[in-house]
Short mmCIF file of C-alpha atoms and ligand atoms in Angstrom, two decimals:
data_model
loop_
_atom_site.label_atom_id
_atom_site.label_comp_id
_atom_site.label_asym_id
_atom_site.label_seq_id
_atom_site.Cartn_x
_atom_site.Cartn_y
_atom_site.Cartn_z
CA MET A 1 75.51 166.96 273.22
CA ALA A 2 73.71 163.65 272.68
CA ILE A 3 74.77 162.90 268.92
CA GLN A 4 78.40 163.55 270.02
CA SER A 5 78.41 161.04 272.83
CA THR A 6 76.84 158.00 270.75
CA GLU A 7 79.75 159.22 268.34
CA PRO A 8 82.25 156.42 268.71
CA THR A 9 79.56 153.63 268.83
CA VAL A 10 77.47 154.50 265.76
CA GLU A 11 80.93 155.03 263.76
CA ARG A 12 81.95 151.79 264.90
CA VAL A 13 78.80 149.80 264.15
CA ARG A 14 78.66 151.67 260.76
CA LYS A 15 82.48 150.35 260.42
CA HIS A 16 81.61 147.01 260.85
CA ASN A 17 78.71 146.91 258.14
CA GLN A 18 75.66 147.03 260.90
CA GLY A 19 74.26 150.22 260.22
CA HIS A 20 70.95 148.65 260.55
CA LEU A 21 71.26 148.20 263.71
CA LEU A 22 70.74 152.02 264.01
CA ALA A 23 67.89 152.58 262.12
CA PHE A 24 65.26 152.99 264.68
CA LEU A 25 67.56 155.68 266.16
CA ASP A 26 65.78 158.69 266.27
CA GLU A 27 62.67 156.80 267.11
CA LEU A 28 63.76 155.91 270.47
CA ASN A 29 63.57 157.70 273.69
CA GLU A 30 66.18 158.67 275.22
CA ALA A 31 66.04 155.40 277.57
CA GLN A 32 65.54 153.28 275.01
CA ARG A 33 68.70 155.10 272.81
CA GLY A 34 71.02 154.77 275.58
CA ASN A 35 69.92 151.20 276.28
CA LEU A 36 70.82 150.43 272.52
CA LEU A 37 73.98 152.04 272.01
CA ASP A 38 75.07 150.44 275.29
CA GLN A 39 74.29 147.24 274.32
CA LEU A 40 76.46 147.78 271.16
CA ASP A 41 79.39 149.05 272.94
CA ARG A 42 79.09 145.71 274.69
CA LEU A 43 79.31 143.94 271.27
CA PRO A 44 82.35 141.56 271.28
CA TRP A 45 83.72 143.57 267.70
CA SER A 46 87.00 142.38 268.09
CA SER A 47 85.73 139.21 267.22
CA LEU A 48 82.88 139.85 265.08
CA PRO A 49 84.27 139.97 261.87
CA ARG A 50 85.73 136.66 262.12
CA TRP A 51 82.92 134.96 263.66
CA ILE A 52 81.05 136.32 260.55
CA GLU A 53 83.03 134.69 258.08
CA GLN A 54 84.00 131.62 259.52
CA HIS A 55 80.90 130.48 261.62
CA VAL A 56 77.78 132.61 260.22
CA LYS A 57 77.77 132.97 256.24
CA THR A 58 78.97 129.90 255.89
CA ASP A 59 79.83 126.64 258.14
CA HIS A 60 83.15 126.34 258.67
CA SER A 61 83.41 122.74 260.32
CA PRO A 62 85.88 121.99 262.70
CA GLN A 63 88.80 119.86 261.63
CA ILE A 64 89.14 116.37 262.38
CA PRO A 65 92.56 115.48 263.41
CA ASP A 66 93.93 112.42 261.88
CA ARG A 67 95.58 110.97 265.02
CA LEU A 68 91.91 110.40 266.12
CA ASN A 69 91.61 107.29 268.88
CA PRO A 70 89.36 106.18 271.02
CA ALA A 71 89.75 107.79 274.71
CA PRO A 72 90.73 105.59 277.56
CA SER A 73 88.49 105.06 280.49
CA PHE A 74 87.95 103.68 283.14
CA PRO A 75 85.50 101.00 283.55
CA PRO A 76 81.78 101.40 285.32
CA VAL A 77 82.78 98.64 288.32
CA PRO A 78 86.55 97.49 288.60
CA ARG A 79 88.18 94.49 286.09
CA ASP A 80 90.35 93.54 288.51
CA GLY A 81 92.20 93.23 292.31
CA GLN A 82 94.30 96.37 291.73
CA MET A 83 91.76 98.48 290.25
CA THR A 84 89.31 97.28 292.97
CA LYS A 85 91.73 98.61 295.70
CA LYS A 86 91.82 101.98 293.56
CA TYR A 87 88.62 102.31 293.32
CA ALA A 88 88.17 101.94 297.18
CA GLU A 89 90.80 104.56 297.50
CA ALA A 90 88.98 106.73 295.15
CA CYS A 91 85.53 106.60 296.91
CA SER A 92 87.26 107.24 300.75
CA LEU A 93 88.84 110.21 299.39
CA GLY A 94 86.21 111.45 297.39
CA GLU A 95 83.74 111.32 301.01
CA THR A 96 86.96 112.39 302.49
CA LEU A 97 86.97 115.72 300.20
CA ILE A 98 82.67 116.15 300.39
CA ALA A 99 82.96 116.27 304.28
CA GLN A 100 85.78 118.60 303.85
CA GLY A 101 83.66 121.13 302.20
CA LYS A 102 85.73 121.07 299.64
CA VAL A 103 83.46 119.98 296.66
CA GLY A 104 80.72 122.22 295.22
CA ALA A 105 77.50 121.13 293.08
CA PHE A 106 77.71 123.35 289.66
CA VAL A 107 74.58 122.78 287.48
CA VAL A 108 74.11 124.89 284.44
CA ALA A 109 70.75 125.94 283.65
CA GLY A 110 71.17 129.06 281.39
CA GLY A 111 69.93 127.04 278.19
CA GLN A 112 66.47 128.25 276.29
CA GLY A 113 65.18 124.83 276.51
CA THR A 114 63.33 125.16 272.91
CA ARG A 115 62.83 121.90 272.10
CA LEU A 116 60.68 120.92 275.43
CA GLY A 117 58.67 124.44 274.95
CA PHE A 118 57.94 124.68 278.28
CA GLY A 119 57.45 128.24 279.09
CA GLY A 120 59.74 129.04 282.07
CA PRO A 121 63.73 127.66 283.38
CA LYS A 122 63.66 124.00 282.63
CA GLY A 123 64.37 123.29 286.48
CA ALA A 124 61.13 124.57 287.29
CA TYR A 125 60.10 121.36 285.01
CA ALA A 126 57.79 119.13 287.26
CA ILE A 127 59.81 115.39 286.22
CA SER A 128 59.35 113.39 289.61
CA PRO A 129 56.86 110.29 288.70
CA ILE A 130 54.93 110.11 291.43
CA LYS A 131 55.30 113.87 293.69
CA GLU A 132 55.84 115.54 290.78
CA LYS A 133 59.07 117.77 292.17
CA SER A 134 61.04 119.70 289.92
CA LEU A 135 64.23 119.21 288.89
CA PHE A 136 65.35 122.02 291.07
CA GLN A 137 63.40 120.35 293.72
CA ILE A 138 65.61 116.71 293.34
CA PHE A 139 68.70 118.65 292.82
CA ALA A 140 68.13 120.53 296.11
CA GLU A 141 67.22 117.30 297.86
CA GLN A 142 69.94 115.62 296.69
CA ILE A 143 72.61 118.60 297.76
CA LEU A 144 70.83 118.72 301.67
CA ALA A 145 70.65 114.83 301.89
CA THR A 146 74.52 114.87 301.18
CA SER A 147 75.31 117.61 303.57
CA LYS A 148 73.06 115.71 306.13
CA ARG A 149 74.86 112.51 305.52
CA TYR A 150 78.89 114.25 305.56
CA GLY A 151 78.00 116.78 307.78
CA ALA A 152 79.36 119.28 305.44
CA VAL A 153 78.33 122.63 303.55
CA CYS A 154 77.79 121.44 300.45
CA PRO A 155 77.20 125.07 298.22
CA TRP A 156 75.34 124.81 294.77
CA TYR A 157 76.77 127.00 291.85
CA ILE A 158 73.85 127.26 289.66
CA MET A 159 74.29 129.46 286.38
CA THR A 160 71.65 131.22 284.31
CA SER A 161 71.52 133.40 281.32
CA PRO A 162 69.81 136.72 281.32
CA LEU A 163 66.87 135.13 279.61
CA ASN A 164 65.91 133.25 282.82
CA HIS A 165 67.77 134.24 285.91
CA ALA A 166 65.07 136.65 287.41
CA GLN A 167 62.77 133.70 286.65
CA THR A 168 64.67 131.01 288.15
CA GLN A 169 65.67 133.58 291.49
CA ALA A 170 62.22 133.84 291.91
CA ILE A 171 61.35 130.39 291.50
CA PHE A 172 63.82 129.46 294.48
CA HIS A 173 62.38 132.26 296.77
CA LYS A 174 59.07 130.74 296.10
CA ASN A 175 59.99 127.39 296.98
CA ASP A 176 62.26 128.58 300.39
CA PHE A 177 65.04 127.29 298.57
CA TYR A 178 64.03 123.79 298.59
CA GLY A 179 65.24 123.93 302.28
CA LEU A 180 68.17 124.75 301.51
CA ASP A 181 70.36 127.67 303.39
CA PRO A 182 70.45 130.91 300.76
CA GLU A 183 73.85 131.15 302.10
CA THR A 184 75.10 128.20 300.28
CA VAL A 185 73.37 128.57 296.89
CA PHE A 186 75.32 131.35 294.36
CA MET A 187 73.43 131.93 291.30
CA PHE A 188 74.80 133.82 288.60
CA GLN A 189 74.29 134.54 284.81
CA GLN A 190 76.65 133.46 281.50
CA GLY A 191 76.91 135.54 278.54
CA THR A 192 75.03 136.16 275.56
CA LEU A 193 76.37 136.29 271.95
CA PRO A 194 74.28 138.17 269.17
CA ASN A 195 71.99 136.61 266.47
CA PHE A 196 72.77 137.01 263.14
CA SER A 197 70.95 136.79 259.75
CA LEU A 198 72.23 134.10 257.53
CA GLU A 199 74.22 137.01 255.46
CA GLY A 200 75.88 138.01 259.20
CA LYS A 201 73.82 140.84 259.63
CA ILE A 202 73.18 141.07 263.47
CA LEU A 203 69.48 140.63 264.03
CA LEU A 204 67.48 143.24 266.12
CA SER A 205 64.85 141.49 268.37
CA ALA A 206 63.28 145.10 269.14
CA LYS A 207 63.92 148.53 267.99
CA ASP A 208 66.27 148.44 270.72
CA ARG A 209 67.14 145.68 271.42
CA VAL A 210 70.09 143.59 269.60
CA ALA A 211 68.96 139.70 269.65
CA SER A 212 71.11 137.51 271.62
CA SER A 213 70.79 134.06 273.07
CA PRO A 214 72.82 132.49 275.83
CA ASP A 215 76.72 131.72 274.84
CA GLY A 216 76.28 127.64 275.55
CA HIS A 217 77.29 125.91 278.34
CA GLY A 218 80.85 126.61 277.58
CA GLY A 219 80.33 130.16 278.81
CA SER A 220 80.62 128.59 282.34
CA LEU A 221 83.97 128.63 282.50
CA ARG A 222 84.09 132.44 281.67
CA ALA A 223 81.14 132.89 283.49
CA LEU A 224 82.02 131.29 286.97
CA PHE A 225 85.14 133.22 286.93
CA GLU A 226 83.71 137.02 286.03
CA SER A 227 80.46 136.36 288.75
CA GLY A 228 82.86 136.04 291.20
CA ALA A 229 81.84 132.33 292.19
CA THR A 230 85.55 131.19 291.84
CA VAL A 231 86.34 133.92 294.33
CA ASP A 232 83.37 132.52 296.82
CA MET A 233 84.60 129.05 296.00
CA SER A 234 88.10 130.26 297.14
CA THR A 235 86.68 131.91 300.28
CA ARG A 236 85.18 128.57 301.24
CA GLY A 237 87.95 126.67 300.75
CA LEU A 238 86.39 125.01 297.78
CA GLU A 239 88.55 122.81 295.07
CA TYR A 240 86.33 121.46 292.89
CA LEU A 241 83.03 121.44 291.27
CA SER A 242 80.56 118.53 289.95
CA TYR A 243 79.09 119.71 287.14
CA TRP A 244 75.68 118.96 285.35
CA GLN A 245 73.28 119.74 283.27
CA VAL A 246 69.45 120.84 284.49
CA ASP A 247 67.81 118.04 282.58
CA ASN A 248 69.30 115.24 283.93
CA PRO A 249 67.63 114.41 286.96
CA LEU A 250 69.35 110.97 287.38
CA ILE A 251 71.99 113.00 288.05
CA LYS A 252 73.91 111.44 291.13
CA VAL A 253 75.43 115.19 292.23
CA PHE A 254 78.07 114.27 294.50
CA ASP A 255 79.82 110.52 293.12
CA PRO A 256 82.29 110.06 295.55
CA LEU A 257 84.14 107.58 292.88
CA PHE A 258 84.25 110.23 290.31
CA ILE A 259 85.43 112.81 292.66
CA GLY A 260 88.55 110.30 294.29
CA LEU A 261 89.18 109.17 290.73
CA HIS A 262 89.64 112.67 289.44
CA VAL A 263 91.61 113.97 292.61
CA LEU A 264 94.10 110.84 292.57
CA GLU A 265 94.36 110.87 288.63
CA GLY A 266 95.36 114.64 289.36
CA ALA A 267 92.71 115.39 286.64
CA GLU A 268 91.73 119.63 285.87
CA MET A 269 88.66 118.61 283.90
CA SER A 270 87.22 115.31 284.08
CA SER A 271 83.83 113.29 282.45
CA LYS A 272 81.61 110.34 282.73
CA ALA A 273 80.48 108.66 279.79
CA ILE A 274 77.96 106.08 278.95
CA LYS A 275 78.36 103.48 276.32
CA LYS A 276 76.18 104.57 273.09
CA THR A 277 73.10 102.91 271.57
CA GLY A 278 74.50 102.70 268.47
CA PRO A 279 77.15 104.33 266.19
CA MET A 280 74.93 107.35 265.24
CA GLU A 281 73.63 108.50 268.66
CA LYS A 282 73.41 112.05 269.01
CA VAL A 283 75.85 112.66 272.13
CA GLY A 284 79.64 113.51 271.41
CA ASN A 285 82.21 110.86 271.52
CA PHE A 286 85.10 110.35 274.00
CA CYS A 287 88.49 110.56 271.39
CA GLN A 288 92.06 111.11 272.55
CA VAL A 289 94.07 112.99 270.31
CA ASP A 290 97.87 113.71 270.51
CA GLY A 291 97.48 112.22 274.10
CA LYS A 292 94.65 114.65 274.84
CA ILE A 293 90.86 113.82 275.59
CA ARG A 294 88.25 115.43 273.38
CA VAL A 295 84.70 114.85 272.60
CA ILE A 296 84.18 115.46 268.75
CA GLU A 297 80.28 115.57 268.35
CA TYR A 298 78.16 112.93 266.45
CA SER A 299 78.11 115.43 263.69
CA ASP A 300 81.52 115.80 263.24
CA LEU A 301 82.80 111.97 263.72
CA PRO A 302 83.09 110.67 260.17
CA ASP A 303 80.59 107.97 259.60
CA PRO A 304 83.12 105.29 258.69
CA LEU A 305 84.51 105.69 262.24
CA ALA A 306 81.65 106.16 263.74
CA ARG A 307 80.64 102.67 262.40
CA GLN A 308 83.92 101.13 263.01
CA THR A 309 84.36 97.83 265.34
CA LYS A 310 86.15 95.80 267.53
CA ASP A 311 86.44 92.22 266.64
CA ASP A 312 83.65 91.81 269.41
CA GLY A 313 81.68 93.90 267.13
CA SER A 314 81.53 96.50 270.12
CA LEU A 315 82.24 100.45 268.74
CA VAL A 316 85.86 101.40 268.54
CA PHE A 317 84.25 104.88 269.43
CA GLU A 318 81.38 103.77 272.06
CA LEU A 319 82.03 106.28 274.86
CA GLY A 320 79.26 109.30 274.61
CA SER A 321 79.59 112.31 276.50
CA ILE A 322 76.64 113.11 278.87
CA GLY A 323 77.57 116.37 280.38
CA ILE A 324 78.93 115.78 283.84
CA HIS A 325 81.82 116.79 284.88
CA MET A 326 84.62 117.48 287.33
CA VAL A 327 86.04 120.91 286.83
CA ASN A 328 88.61 122.59 289.49
CA ARG A 329 88.41 125.60 290.68
CA THR A 330 92.34 126.37 289.49
CA PHE A 331 91.35 125.30 286.52
CA VAL A 332 88.36 127.54 285.41
CA GLU A 333 90.66 130.60 287.12
CA ARG A 334 94.00 129.81 284.72
CA LEU A 335 91.95 129.86 281.87
CA ASN A 336 90.63 133.35 282.51
CA VAL A 337 93.83 134.80 283.59
CA GLY A 338 95.30 134.09 280.63
CA GLU A 339 94.07 134.39 277.09
CA PHE A 340 91.16 132.02 276.65
CA SER A 341 88.65 130.91 274.52
CA LEU A 342 86.66 127.84 273.10
CA PRO A 343 85.88 127.40 269.94
CA ILE A 344 82.45 128.84 268.68
CA HIS A 345 79.92 126.36 267.22
CA ARG A 346 76.78 127.65 264.80
CA ALA A 347 73.23 126.64 265.22
CA VAL A 348 70.67 127.53 262.00
CA LYS A 349 67.57 128.37 264.28
CA LYS A 350 64.43 130.15 263.99
CA ILE A 351 64.73 133.77 265.42
CA PRO A 352 62.15 136.59 265.55
CA TYR A 353 63.47 139.68 264.17
CA VAL A 354 62.32 143.05 263.69
CA ASP A 355 62.52 144.19 259.50
CA PRO A 356 63.53 147.36 258.52
CA SER A 357 60.03 148.33 257.92
CA GLY A 358 60.37 148.03 262.47
CA GLU A 359 57.62 144.67 261.77
CA ARG A 360 58.74 141.99 264.18
CA ILE A 361 58.85 138.88 262.26
CA ASP A 362 58.36 135.15 263.90
CA PRO A 363 59.82 133.47 261.04
CA GLN A 364 57.83 129.37 260.35
CA GLU A 365 61.69 128.80 258.92
CA PRO A 366 65.30 128.97 259.79
CA ASN A 367 66.22 132.29 259.38
CA GLY A 368 69.54 132.84 261.38
CA VAL A 369 72.38 131.64 263.39
CA LYS A 370 73.06 131.74 266.70
CA LEU A 371 76.55 130.65 267.98
CA GLU A 372 77.45 128.82 271.19
CA THR A 373 80.61 127.44 273.06
CA PHE A 374 80.63 123.51 274.72
CA VAL A 375 82.03 123.07 278.10
CA PHE A 376 83.87 119.94 276.62
CA ASP A 377 85.53 121.69 274.13
CA ALA A 378 87.84 122.84 277.64
CA LEU A 379 89.07 119.20 278.47
CA PRO A 380 91.71 119.34 275.91
CA LEU A 381 92.87 122.56 277.68
CA ALA A 382 93.15 120.32 280.71
CA SER A 383 97.01 119.06 281.62
CA LYS A 384 94.79 115.68 282.45
CA SER A 385 91.64 114.54 281.83
CA ILE A 386 90.17 110.95 283.03
CA VAL A 387 86.98 109.72 282.08
CA LEU A 388 84.95 107.56 283.98
CA GLN A 389 82.02 105.12 282.56
CA THR A 390 79.07 104.93 284.37
CA VAL A 391 75.87 103.22 283.42
CA ARG A 392 72.97 104.54 281.16
CA ALA A 393 70.15 103.64 283.64
CA GLU A 394 71.91 104.89 286.77
CA GLU A 395 72.75 108.16 285.59
CA PHE A 396 71.35 109.76 282.81
CA GLY A 397 67.62 110.30 281.61
CA PRO A 398 67.64 113.55 280.05
CA VAL A 399 64.74 116.03 279.84
CA LYS A 400 65.24 117.29 276.10
CA ASN A 401 62.34 116.95 274.13
CA ALA A 402 58.14 117.69 274.49
CA THR A 403 57.71 114.02 273.32
CA GLY A 404 59.20 111.08 272.06
CA VAL A 405 62.87 109.99 272.93
CA ASP A 406 64.59 112.56 275.54
CA SER A 407 61.38 113.52 276.83
CA ALA A 408 59.38 114.15 279.93
CA GLU A 409 57.36 110.13 279.02
CA THR A 410 61.41 108.48 278.98
CA SER A 411 63.29 109.99 281.78
CA ARG A 412 59.85 109.58 284.20
CA GLN A 413 60.29 105.95 283.11
CA MET A 414 63.88 105.91 283.53
CA GLN A 415 63.67 107.57 287.28
CA MET A 416 61.20 104.51 288.00
CA ASP A 417 62.81 101.76 286.69
CA ARG A 418 66.14 102.61 288.39
CA ALA A 419 64.21 102.73 291.70
CA VAL A 420 62.76 99.35 290.87
CA VAL A 421 66.13 97.95 290.51
CA TRP A 422 67.68 99.33 293.25
CA LEU A 423 64.58 98.04 295.29
CA GLU A 424 65.08 94.64 293.90
CA ALA A 425 69.28 94.75 293.93
CA ALA A 426 68.41 95.08 297.82
CA GLY A 427 66.11 91.68 297.68
CA LEU A 428 63.02 93.18 297.91
CA SER A 429 60.19 92.29 295.65
CA VAL A 430 58.60 94.40 293.24
CA PRO A 431 54.95 92.85 291.88
CA ARG A 432 55.22 92.16 288.10
CA GLN A 433 52.84 90.60 285.28
CA ASP A 434 54.98 89.20 282.54
CA GLN A 435 58.41 90.69 283.29
CA ILE A 436 56.38 94.13 283.45
CA VAL A 437 56.49 96.36 286.43
CA GLN A 438 52.90 96.50 288.08
CA CYS A 439 53.59 99.63 290.62
CA THR A 440 54.87 102.94 290.72
CA VAL A 441 57.90 104.00 292.62
CA GLU A 442 59.67 107.05 293.81
CA ILE A 443 62.40 107.36 295.99
CA ALA A 444 63.35 110.93 297.36
CA PRO A 445 67.06 111.59 297.95
CA SER A 446 66.22 111.81 301.43
CA PHE A 447 65.77 108.22 301.75
CA ALA A 448 68.16 106.56 299.31
CA LEU A 449 71.22 108.35 297.22
CA SER A 450 72.44 104.80 295.56
CA ALA A 451 71.32 101.30 295.66
CA GLU A 452 73.79 100.58 298.68
CA ASP A 453 71.36 103.18 300.50
CA VAL A 454 68.34 101.19 299.92
CA GLU A 455 69.92 97.81 300.87
CA ALA A 456 70.68 99.40 304.27
CA ARG A 457 67.04 100.49 305.02
CA VAL A 458 65.06 97.57 303.02
CA ASP A 459 63.51 96.93 306.48
CA GLN A 460 61.55 100.15 306.33
CA VAL A 461 60.13 99.27 303.05
CA PRO A 462 56.77 98.04 303.09
CA PRO A 463 55.61 95.33 301.09
CA ILE A 464 54.74 96.49 297.78
CA LYS A 465 51.41 95.14 296.11
CA PRO A 466 50.40 95.96 292.36
CA GLY A 467 48.78 98.69 291.89
CA ASP A 468 50.74 100.82 294.39
CA ARG A 469 52.19 104.19 294.42
CA LEU A 470 55.00 103.79 296.93
CA TYR A 471 56.82 107.07 297.15
CA LEU A 472 60.03 106.29 300.17
CA ALA A 473 61.30 109.53 301.93
P1 UTP B 1 71.08 121.69 275.34
O1 UTP B 1 72.30 121.77 274.43
O2 UTP B 1 69.94 120.50 276.14
O3 UTP B 1 70.19 123.36 275.51
O4 UTP B 1 71.59 122.35 276.99
P2 UTP B 1 68.49 123.64 275.72
O5 UTP B 1 69.02 124.94 275.81
O6 UTP B 1 68.70 123.56 276.89
O7 UTP B 1 67.51 123.48 274.77
P3 UTP B 1 67.27 123.74 273.77
O8 UTP B 1 68.56 123.07 272.69
O9 UTP B 1 67.02 124.85 273.43
O10 UTP B 1 66.02 122.54 273.68
C1 UTP B 1 72.48 121.07 277.46
C2 UTP B 1 72.74 121.95 279.60
O11 UTP B 1 73.25 123.03 279.00
C3 UTP B 1 72.46 124.51 279.36
C4 UTP B 1 71.31 123.74 279.10
O12 UTP B 1 70.35 124.53 280.24
C5 UTP B 1 70.92 122.16 279.67
O13 UTP B 1 71.58 122.37 281.35
N1 UTP B 1 72.75 125.62 278.49
C6 UTP B 1 72.53 125.29 277.62
C7 UTP B 1 73.34 126.88 279.42
O14 UTP B 1 73.78 126.43 280.82
N2 UTP B 1 73.57 127.37 278.43
C8 UTP B 1 73.69 127.61 277.52
O15 UTP B 1 73.78 128.88 276.91
C9 UTP B 1 72.91 126.62 276.82
#
């Protein structure tokens, strides 16, 4: 009987030349066998042959369009009187929409954070300079402060992956949801994709387990829909999501200007951008192709284009993507109701696997391929998309690596630098010697969400002396 019920799956697996996945079937107990067959059943078999040929066995680089132009963008500060008026209108609209509960926070936290090498969900990583608050806590405090300021419910959608969902849930429970109402926190899991050997064989991570990894932040656009998050949004009357990545403690979760411009311009999905530090900085490039905004990865932008400069010496393709977007609920719904797929990207990685003898191998060298999709690939699917430039020091200090560039150390420094900039902009004196700041400062979201908030509360900041560790809350 058991054999009969497994037959269609077994046949399908063999037909796709993946029979090695069944090598240990006879050794497994009933529960394990059921578990494995269930995983195999759920693999995306109709897409697999194409993926294996185009993205696993070969590196099918995306076609770079001929007519590639830099993307138009809004500058960080208005250029003229007309633009000043527009920005003021946008800010006011953004604030109204937040107050009306039409904007939700959306963080993608399903990544594996392999470069950081932290043994837990990255959101739990302690990153603030004095209080050592975790990334999750920093975001939660911003959401609380915003909610209080506008007297509004600001729901928070959190995407995890099957690899860190239970842990993330446990962290939120342990921390009492950082003071947020659990009813306003919606946590859901993204999908996964199988991992492959370089020859196109799906790997097993255990005798009864297919090796798989999260399907990339692009998976968020499907997961929002399939998890019921869009239904939850709709029930709450929520129209817009402010999207960011879990590793960026400098994020302004709710930015009235960005929200307002996005809505005023009638966009479906929009982005924030920063000026790149140089032609080869490892961030995606904002481009325009046939009237559509697209992000072309740094590795895909031809060198001569990356290095091209304008008369004033600045880069033609100067805008880099930082994983900050506005996304309309109806856009996510529209994509999912129709046939929608994002391009597949390939990454060669070290992937632990079970070899034909049943031994678990932890490879020292990259041995396989992970596939994923990127959220910015949805930009050209939007009917309209805008790009708003922002200032790196204000909004982008990611924690990607254990040391060096984009590490915890650089991110903490950027948080302190921004706090000092806000204090000095408010006319406060910060001790310096040879320009080097002589104190440590941390500003809690409850104290200020922006430089303007500090200005409004200067009288609450005590005099700062060299060596002080000043925490403002
Ligand atoms: P990264 O591209 O930095 O990947 O993700 P990562 O998995 O966090 O880290 P490495 O590459 O293994 O070191 C950027 C953002 O996208 C989220 C991450 O959690 C991070 O917020 N992400 C990434 C997902 O939510 N799901 C994914 O499948 C991949």
